[in-house]
Coordinates of C-alpha atoms in Angstrom, one line a residue:
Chain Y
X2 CA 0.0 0.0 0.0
X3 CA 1.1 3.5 -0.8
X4 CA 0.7 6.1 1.9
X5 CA 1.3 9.9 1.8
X6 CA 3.7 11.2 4.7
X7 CA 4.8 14.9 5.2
X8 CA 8.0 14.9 6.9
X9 CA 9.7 18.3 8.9
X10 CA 13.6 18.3 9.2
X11 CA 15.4 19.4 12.1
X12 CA 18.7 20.6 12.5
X13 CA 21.1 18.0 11.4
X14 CA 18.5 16.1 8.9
X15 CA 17.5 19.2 7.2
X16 CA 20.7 20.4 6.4
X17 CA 21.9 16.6 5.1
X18 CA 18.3 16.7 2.9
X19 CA 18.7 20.1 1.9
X20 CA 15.2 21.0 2.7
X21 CA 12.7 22.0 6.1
X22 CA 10.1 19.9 5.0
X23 CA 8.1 17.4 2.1
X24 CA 5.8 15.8 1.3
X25 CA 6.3 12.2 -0.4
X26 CA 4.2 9.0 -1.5
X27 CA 6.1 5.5 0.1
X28 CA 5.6 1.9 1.0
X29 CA 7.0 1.6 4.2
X30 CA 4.9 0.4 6.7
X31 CA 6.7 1.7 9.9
X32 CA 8.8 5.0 10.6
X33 CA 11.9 2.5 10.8
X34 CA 11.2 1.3 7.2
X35 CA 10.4 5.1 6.2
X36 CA 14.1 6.6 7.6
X37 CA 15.9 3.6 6.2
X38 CA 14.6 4.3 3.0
X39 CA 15.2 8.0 3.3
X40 CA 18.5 7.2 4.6
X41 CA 19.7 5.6 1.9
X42 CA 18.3 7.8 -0.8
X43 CA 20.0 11.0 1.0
X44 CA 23.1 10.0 2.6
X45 CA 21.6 10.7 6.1
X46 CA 24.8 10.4 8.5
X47 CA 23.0 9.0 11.7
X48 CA 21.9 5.7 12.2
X49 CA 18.3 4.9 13.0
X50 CA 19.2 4.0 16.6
X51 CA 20.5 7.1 17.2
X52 CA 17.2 8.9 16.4
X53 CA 14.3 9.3 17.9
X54 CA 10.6 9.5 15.8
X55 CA 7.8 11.5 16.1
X56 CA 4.6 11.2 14.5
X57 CA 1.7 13.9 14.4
X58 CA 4.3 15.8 16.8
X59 CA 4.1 13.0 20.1
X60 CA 7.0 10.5 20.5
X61 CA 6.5 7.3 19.0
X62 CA 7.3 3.7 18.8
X63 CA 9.6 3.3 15.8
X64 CA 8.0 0.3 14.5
X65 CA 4.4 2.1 14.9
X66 CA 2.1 1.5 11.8
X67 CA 2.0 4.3 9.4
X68 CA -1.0 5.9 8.4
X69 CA -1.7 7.5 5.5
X70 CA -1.6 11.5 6.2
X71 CA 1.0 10.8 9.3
X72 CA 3.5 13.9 10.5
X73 CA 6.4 12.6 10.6
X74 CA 9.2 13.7 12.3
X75 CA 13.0 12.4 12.9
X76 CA 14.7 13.5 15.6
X77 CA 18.4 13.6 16.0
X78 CA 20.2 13.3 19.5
X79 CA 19.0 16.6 21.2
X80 CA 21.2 19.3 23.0
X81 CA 19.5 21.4 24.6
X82 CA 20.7 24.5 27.5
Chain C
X23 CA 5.4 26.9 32.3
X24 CA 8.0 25.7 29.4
X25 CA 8.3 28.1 26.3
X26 CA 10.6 29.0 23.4
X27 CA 12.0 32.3 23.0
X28 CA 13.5 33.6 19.8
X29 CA 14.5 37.0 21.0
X30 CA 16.9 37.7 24.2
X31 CA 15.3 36.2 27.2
X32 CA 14.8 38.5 29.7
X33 CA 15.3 37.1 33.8
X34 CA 14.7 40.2 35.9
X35 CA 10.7 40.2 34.4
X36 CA 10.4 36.2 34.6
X37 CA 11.7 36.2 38.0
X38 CA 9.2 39.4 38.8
X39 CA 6.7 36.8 37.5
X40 CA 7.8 33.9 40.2
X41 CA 7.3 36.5 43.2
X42 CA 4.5 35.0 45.5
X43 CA 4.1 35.8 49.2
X44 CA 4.0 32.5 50.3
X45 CA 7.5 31.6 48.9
X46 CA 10.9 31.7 51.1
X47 CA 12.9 29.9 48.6
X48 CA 13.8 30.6 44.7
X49 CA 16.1 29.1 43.0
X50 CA 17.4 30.4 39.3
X51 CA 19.3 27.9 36.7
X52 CA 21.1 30.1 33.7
X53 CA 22.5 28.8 30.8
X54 CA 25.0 30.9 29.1
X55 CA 27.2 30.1 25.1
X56 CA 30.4 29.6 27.0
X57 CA 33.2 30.7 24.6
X58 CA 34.6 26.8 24.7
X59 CA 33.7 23.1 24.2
X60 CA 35.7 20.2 24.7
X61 CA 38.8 22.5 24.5
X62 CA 37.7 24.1 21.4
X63 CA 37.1 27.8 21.5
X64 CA 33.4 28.9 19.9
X65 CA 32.5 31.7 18.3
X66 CA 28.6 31.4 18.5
X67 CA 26.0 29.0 18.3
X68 CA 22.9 28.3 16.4
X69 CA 20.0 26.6 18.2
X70 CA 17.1 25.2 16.6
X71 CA 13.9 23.6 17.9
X72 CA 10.9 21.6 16.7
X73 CA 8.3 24.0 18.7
X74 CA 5.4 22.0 19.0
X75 CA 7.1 18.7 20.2
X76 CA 9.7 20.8 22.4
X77 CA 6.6 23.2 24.3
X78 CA 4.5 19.8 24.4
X79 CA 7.5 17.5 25.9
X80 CA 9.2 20.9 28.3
X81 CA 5.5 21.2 29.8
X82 CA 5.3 17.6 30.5
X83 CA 9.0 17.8 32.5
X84 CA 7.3 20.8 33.8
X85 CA 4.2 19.0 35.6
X86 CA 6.4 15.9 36.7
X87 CA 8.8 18.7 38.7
X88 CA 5.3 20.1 40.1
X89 CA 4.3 16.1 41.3
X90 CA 7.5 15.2 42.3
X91 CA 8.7 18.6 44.2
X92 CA 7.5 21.0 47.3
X93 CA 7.1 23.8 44.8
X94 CA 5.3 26.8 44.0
X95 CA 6.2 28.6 40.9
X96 CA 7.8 27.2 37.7
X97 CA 8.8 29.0 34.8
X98 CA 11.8 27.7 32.1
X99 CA 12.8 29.2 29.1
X100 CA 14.8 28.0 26.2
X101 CA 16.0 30.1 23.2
X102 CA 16.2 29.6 19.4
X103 CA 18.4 31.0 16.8
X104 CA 21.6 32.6 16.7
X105 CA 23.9 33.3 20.3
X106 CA 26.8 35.0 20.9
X107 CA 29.2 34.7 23.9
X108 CA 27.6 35.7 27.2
X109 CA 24.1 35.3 25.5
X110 CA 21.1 33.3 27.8
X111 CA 20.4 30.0 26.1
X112 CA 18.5 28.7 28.9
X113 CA 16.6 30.0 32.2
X114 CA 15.0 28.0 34.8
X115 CA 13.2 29.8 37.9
X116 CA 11.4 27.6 40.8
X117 CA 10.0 28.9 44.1
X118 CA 9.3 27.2 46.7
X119 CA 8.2 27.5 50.8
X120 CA 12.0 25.8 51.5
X121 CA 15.0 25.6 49.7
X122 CA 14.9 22.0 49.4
X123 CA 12.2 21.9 47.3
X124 CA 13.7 24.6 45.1
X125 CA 17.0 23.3 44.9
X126 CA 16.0 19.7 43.9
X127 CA 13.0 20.6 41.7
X128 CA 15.5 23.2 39.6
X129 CA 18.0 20.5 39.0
X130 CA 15.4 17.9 37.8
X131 CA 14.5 20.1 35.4
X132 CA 17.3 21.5 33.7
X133 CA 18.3 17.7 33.8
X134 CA 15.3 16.7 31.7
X135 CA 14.8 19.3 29.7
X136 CA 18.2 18.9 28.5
X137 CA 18.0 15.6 28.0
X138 CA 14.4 14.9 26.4
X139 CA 13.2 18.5 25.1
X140 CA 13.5 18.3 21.1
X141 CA 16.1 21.2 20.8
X142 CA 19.5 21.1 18.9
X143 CA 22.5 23.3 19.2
X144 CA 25.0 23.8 16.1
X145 CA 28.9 25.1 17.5
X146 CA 30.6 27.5 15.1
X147 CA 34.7 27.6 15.5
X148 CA 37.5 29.9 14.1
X149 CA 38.7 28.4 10.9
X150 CA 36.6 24.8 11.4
X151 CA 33.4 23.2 10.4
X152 CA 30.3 23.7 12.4
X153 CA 29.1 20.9 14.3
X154 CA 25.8 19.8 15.4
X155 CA 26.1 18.5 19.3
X156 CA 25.7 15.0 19.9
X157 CA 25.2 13.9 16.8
X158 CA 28.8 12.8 15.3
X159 CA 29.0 9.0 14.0
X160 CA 31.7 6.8 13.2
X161 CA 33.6 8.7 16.7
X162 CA 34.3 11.4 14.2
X163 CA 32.8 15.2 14.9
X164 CA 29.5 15.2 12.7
X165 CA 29.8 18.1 9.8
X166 CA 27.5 20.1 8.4
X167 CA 26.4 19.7 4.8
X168 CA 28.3 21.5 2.3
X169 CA 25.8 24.6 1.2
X170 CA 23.9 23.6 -1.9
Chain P
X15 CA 32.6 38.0 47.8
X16 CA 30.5 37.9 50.7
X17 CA 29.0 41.0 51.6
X18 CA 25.7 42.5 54.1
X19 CA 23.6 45.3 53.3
X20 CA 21.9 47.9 55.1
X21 CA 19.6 48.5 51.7
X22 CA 17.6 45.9 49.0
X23 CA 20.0 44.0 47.6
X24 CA 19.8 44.1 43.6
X25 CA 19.9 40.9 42.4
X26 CA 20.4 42.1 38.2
X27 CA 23.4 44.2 39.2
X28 CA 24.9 41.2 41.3
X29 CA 24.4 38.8 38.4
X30 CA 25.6 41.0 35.9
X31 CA 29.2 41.1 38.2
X32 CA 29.3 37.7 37.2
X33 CA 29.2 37.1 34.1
X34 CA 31.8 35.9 32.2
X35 CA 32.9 34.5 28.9
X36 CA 34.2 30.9 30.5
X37 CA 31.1 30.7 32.5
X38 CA 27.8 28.5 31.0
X39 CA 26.1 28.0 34.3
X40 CA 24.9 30.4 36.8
X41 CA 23.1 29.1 39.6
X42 CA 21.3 32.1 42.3
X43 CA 19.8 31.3 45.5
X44 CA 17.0 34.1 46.8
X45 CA 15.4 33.7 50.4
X46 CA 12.7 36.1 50.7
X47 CA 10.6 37.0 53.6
X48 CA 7.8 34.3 53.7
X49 CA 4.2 35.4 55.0
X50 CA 4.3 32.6 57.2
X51 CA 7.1 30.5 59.5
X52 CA 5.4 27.1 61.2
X53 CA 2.3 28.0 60.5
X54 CA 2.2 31.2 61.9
X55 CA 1.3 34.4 60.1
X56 CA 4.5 37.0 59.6
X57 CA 4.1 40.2 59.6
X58 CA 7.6 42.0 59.2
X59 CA 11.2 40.9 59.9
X60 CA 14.6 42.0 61.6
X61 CA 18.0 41.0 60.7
X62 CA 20.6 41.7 62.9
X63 CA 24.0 41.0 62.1
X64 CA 27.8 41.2 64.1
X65 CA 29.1 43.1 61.1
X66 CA 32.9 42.4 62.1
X67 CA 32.6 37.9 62.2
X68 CA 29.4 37.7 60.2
X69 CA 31.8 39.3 57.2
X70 CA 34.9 37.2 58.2
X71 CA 32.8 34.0 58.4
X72 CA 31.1 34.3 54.9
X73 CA 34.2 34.7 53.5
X74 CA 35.3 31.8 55.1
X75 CA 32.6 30.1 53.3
X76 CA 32.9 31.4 50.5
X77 CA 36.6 30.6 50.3
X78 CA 35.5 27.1 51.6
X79 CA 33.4 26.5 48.4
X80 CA 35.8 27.8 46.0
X81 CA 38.3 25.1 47.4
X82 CA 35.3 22.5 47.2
X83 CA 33.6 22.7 43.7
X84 CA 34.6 23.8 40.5
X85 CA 33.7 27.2 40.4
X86 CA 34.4 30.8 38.2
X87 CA 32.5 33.1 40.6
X88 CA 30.7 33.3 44.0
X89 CA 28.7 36.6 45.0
X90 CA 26.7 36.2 48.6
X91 CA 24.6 39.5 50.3
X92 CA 22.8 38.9 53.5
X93 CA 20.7 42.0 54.1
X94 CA 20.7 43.7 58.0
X95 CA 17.4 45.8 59.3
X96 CA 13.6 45.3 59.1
X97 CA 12.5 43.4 55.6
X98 CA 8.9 43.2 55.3
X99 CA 7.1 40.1 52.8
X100 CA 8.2 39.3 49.4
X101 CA 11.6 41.1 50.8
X102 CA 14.9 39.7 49.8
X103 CA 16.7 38.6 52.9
X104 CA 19.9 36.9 51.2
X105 CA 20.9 36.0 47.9
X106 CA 23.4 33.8 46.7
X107 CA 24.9 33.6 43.0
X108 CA 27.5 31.2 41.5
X109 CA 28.8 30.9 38.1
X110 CA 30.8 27.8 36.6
X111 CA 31.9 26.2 34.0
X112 CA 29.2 23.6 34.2
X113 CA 26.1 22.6 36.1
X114 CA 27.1 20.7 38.5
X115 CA 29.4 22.6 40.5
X116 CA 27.6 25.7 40.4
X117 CA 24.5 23.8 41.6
X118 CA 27.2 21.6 44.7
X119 CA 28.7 25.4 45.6
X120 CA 25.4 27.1 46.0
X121 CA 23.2 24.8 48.3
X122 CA 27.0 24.9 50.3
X123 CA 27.0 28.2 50.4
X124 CA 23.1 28.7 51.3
X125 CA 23.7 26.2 53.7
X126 CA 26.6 27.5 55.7
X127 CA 26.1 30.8 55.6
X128 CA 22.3 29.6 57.2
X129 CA 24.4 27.7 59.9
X130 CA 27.3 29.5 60.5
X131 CA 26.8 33.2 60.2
X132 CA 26.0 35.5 63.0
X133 CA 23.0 36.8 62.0
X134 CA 20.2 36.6 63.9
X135 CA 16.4 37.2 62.5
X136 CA 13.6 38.3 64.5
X137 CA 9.9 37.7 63.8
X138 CA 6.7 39.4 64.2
X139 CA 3.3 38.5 64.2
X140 CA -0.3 40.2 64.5
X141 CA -1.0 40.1 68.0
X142 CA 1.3 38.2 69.5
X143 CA 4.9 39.3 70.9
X144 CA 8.2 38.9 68.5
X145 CA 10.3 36.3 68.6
X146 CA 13.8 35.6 68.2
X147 CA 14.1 32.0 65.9
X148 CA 16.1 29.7 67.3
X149 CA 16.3 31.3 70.5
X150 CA 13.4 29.9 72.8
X151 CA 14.6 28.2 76.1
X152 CA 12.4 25.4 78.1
X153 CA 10.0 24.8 75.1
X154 CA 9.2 28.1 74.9
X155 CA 9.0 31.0 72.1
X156 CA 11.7 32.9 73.5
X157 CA 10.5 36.3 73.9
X158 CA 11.7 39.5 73.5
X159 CA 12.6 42.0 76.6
X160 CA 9.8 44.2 77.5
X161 CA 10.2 47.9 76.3
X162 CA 12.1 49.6 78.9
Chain S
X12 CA 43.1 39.0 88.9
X13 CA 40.4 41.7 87.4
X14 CA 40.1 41.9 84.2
X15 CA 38.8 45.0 81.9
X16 CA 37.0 43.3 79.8
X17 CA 34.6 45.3 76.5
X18 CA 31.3 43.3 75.8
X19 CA 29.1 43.6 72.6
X20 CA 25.3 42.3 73.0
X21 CA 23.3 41.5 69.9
X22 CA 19.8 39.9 69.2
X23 CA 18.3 38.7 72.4
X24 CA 21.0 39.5 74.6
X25 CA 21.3 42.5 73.5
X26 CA 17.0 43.3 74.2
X27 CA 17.6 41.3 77.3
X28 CA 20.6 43.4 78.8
X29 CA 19.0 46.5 77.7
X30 CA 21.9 47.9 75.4
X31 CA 24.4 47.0 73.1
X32 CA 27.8 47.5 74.6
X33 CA 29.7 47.9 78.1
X34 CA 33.1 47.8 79.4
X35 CA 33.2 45.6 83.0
X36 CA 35.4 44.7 85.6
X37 CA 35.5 41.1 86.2
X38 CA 37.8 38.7 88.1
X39 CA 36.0 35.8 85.4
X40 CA 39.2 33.9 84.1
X41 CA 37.2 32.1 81.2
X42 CA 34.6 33.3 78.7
X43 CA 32.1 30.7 80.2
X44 CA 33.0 31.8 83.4
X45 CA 32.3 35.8 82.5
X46 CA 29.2 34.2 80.7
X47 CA 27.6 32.6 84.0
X48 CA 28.1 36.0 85.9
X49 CA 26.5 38.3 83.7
X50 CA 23.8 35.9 83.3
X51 CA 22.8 35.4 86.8
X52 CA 23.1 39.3 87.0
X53 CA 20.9 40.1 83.9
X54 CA 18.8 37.5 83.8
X55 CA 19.5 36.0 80.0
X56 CA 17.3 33.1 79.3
X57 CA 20.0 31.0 77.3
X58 CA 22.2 28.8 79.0
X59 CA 25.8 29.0 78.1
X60 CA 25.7 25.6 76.1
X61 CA 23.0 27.4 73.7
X62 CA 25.5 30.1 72.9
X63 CA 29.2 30.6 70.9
X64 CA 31.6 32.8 72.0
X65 CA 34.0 35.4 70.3
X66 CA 36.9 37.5 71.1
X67 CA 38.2 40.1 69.6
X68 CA 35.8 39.0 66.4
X69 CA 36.6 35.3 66.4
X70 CA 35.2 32.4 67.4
X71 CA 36.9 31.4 70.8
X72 CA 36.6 27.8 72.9
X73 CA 34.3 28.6 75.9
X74 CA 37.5 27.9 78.8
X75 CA 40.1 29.8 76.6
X76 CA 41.9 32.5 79.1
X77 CA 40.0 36.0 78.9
X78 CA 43.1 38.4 78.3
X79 CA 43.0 42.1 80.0
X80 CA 40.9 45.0 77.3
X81 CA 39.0 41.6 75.3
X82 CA 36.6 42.3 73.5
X83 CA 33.8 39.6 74.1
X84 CA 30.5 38.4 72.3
X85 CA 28.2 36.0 73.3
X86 CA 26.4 34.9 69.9
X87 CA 23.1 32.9 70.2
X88 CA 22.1 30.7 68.1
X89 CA 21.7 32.2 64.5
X90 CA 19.1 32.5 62.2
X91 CA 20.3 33.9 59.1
X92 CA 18.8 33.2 55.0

């Protein structure tokens, strides 16, 4: 099944993809398919396990079903104060 | 109450905003852009935030220091954008009837909100790459893209 | 620096002594008059201080805590006279390289300077006589000498 | 021996012996001894072991010798912050 995710980039991610945010059609079925997929396709430096995933802008499972119309965001180690 | 600030953060009127007559006991935490890291001197820092994740996840770290804590007022404040040397990054108020209270509920939550609040800080050198904190692989210092 | 003062202390002015460009943590400790002690309603204050070994002892302290944590700065002010609610009574400010030590020197400081200092704090109440804390013999509020 | 001795009241002691400074005569050899005298004569409700002393603006042990011209405080307990 093909969904329709809109993705934000953060810091790190945004500068490796070039861009704030997209919209894109895939077939993954979790976020951990999703980034692996995006990973590949844009040289994204961090490994999955050293990310953290947010959908619709709560903190979520990585290998939470996608839904079709999901915010997704990927969140790098933070570093706050 | 957790919020982002994208211009100068200003202590004197968030501490006005913590007086209460009832409290004996307040506690401040600032967080100043020291001009070093890990031995390397910095020249400024860029910090970015994803704002309805970080307000959403600082006011949870927020109500856990009201449950666990003795406390009466809480107020934190982080800052986005660009900092200079000297500049407030961070500020953390909590009052409280005894300093225990104060003392232990500040330190929880410049703990967690450092730790869990969705907010990332980007180091500028003399004559070297930026980095973004934390986020090197491969034990190497993690670079910035090359502008596009 | 440990210092009393006859007049409100200014906390912004004390804070701004300390900044620093190696500094990215400032910690400040405020005690202000509370409207209440044990569950008794307060209606006004008096500090009175032995000017001559209150001064010596906080410095003590303070040099205590500088040999103790890993510090940049240390600023303490204990106010002297009559402070009434929402007053501040002492305030404490540390800067350091990181967190932890400024958080470790401040609670010392608050601490010791509570403990050690002589500075003694009398309360009054609505209808009732004053009371000097700390100083009530047999059980008793210990009260103060009629007016003579 | 007598002993001129200079004596600085604060807080309670200070309300309870109804000023702030004297200069005495004593034949007290010890700060605990001077202590007991003035308190049987002015009536101060702390007992010595409630108290520190100081002399010449320094915390002193209780049986150290008073010296001729001392200055003397008897400090209650303190209450400062």
């Amino acid at each position: 099944m093909t969904l329709t995710i809109h993705v934000q980039y953060f810091a790190i991610l945004r500068e490796q993809r070039g861009l704030s945010r997209e919209t894109l059609s895939t077939t993954a079925a979790t976020a951990v398919e999703l980034y692996t997929e995006l990973q590949a396709k844009h040289g994204f430096s961090l490994p999955a396990d050293r990310l953290r995933v947010a959908i619709n802008d709560e903190f979520t499972a990585w290998n939470a079903p996608l839904r079709d119309g999901a915010a997704v965001v990927f969140i790098p180690p933070v570093a706050g104060g | 109450m957790f919020r982002l600030a994208e211009t100068p953060i200003d202590p004197a009127a968030l501490l006005h905003s913590l007086g209460e007559a009832r409290a004996g006991a307040c506690v401040t935490f600032a967080g100043w852009v020291r001009n070093h890291n890990d031995g390397r001197p910095v020249e400024q820092l860029d910090y970015e935030a994803y704002p309805a994740l970080a307000v959403k996840e600082g006011e949870r770290i927020v109500a856990e220091a009201r449950a666990k804590f003795p406390v009466l007022g809480i107020v934190a404040v982080h800052r986005t954008g660009s900092l200079a040397i000297g500049d407030l990054a961070v500020w953390v108020g909590v009052t409280a009837e005894h300093r225990d209270g104060a003392y232990a509920a500040s330190r929880y939550l410049i703990d967690e909100l450092k730790a869990r609040v969705p907010i990332w800080k980007k180091e500028h050198y003399a004559g070297a790459q930026p980095v973004w904190i934390n986020c090197a692989t491969r034990g190497e210092h993690a670079q910035a893209a090359p502008p596009r």
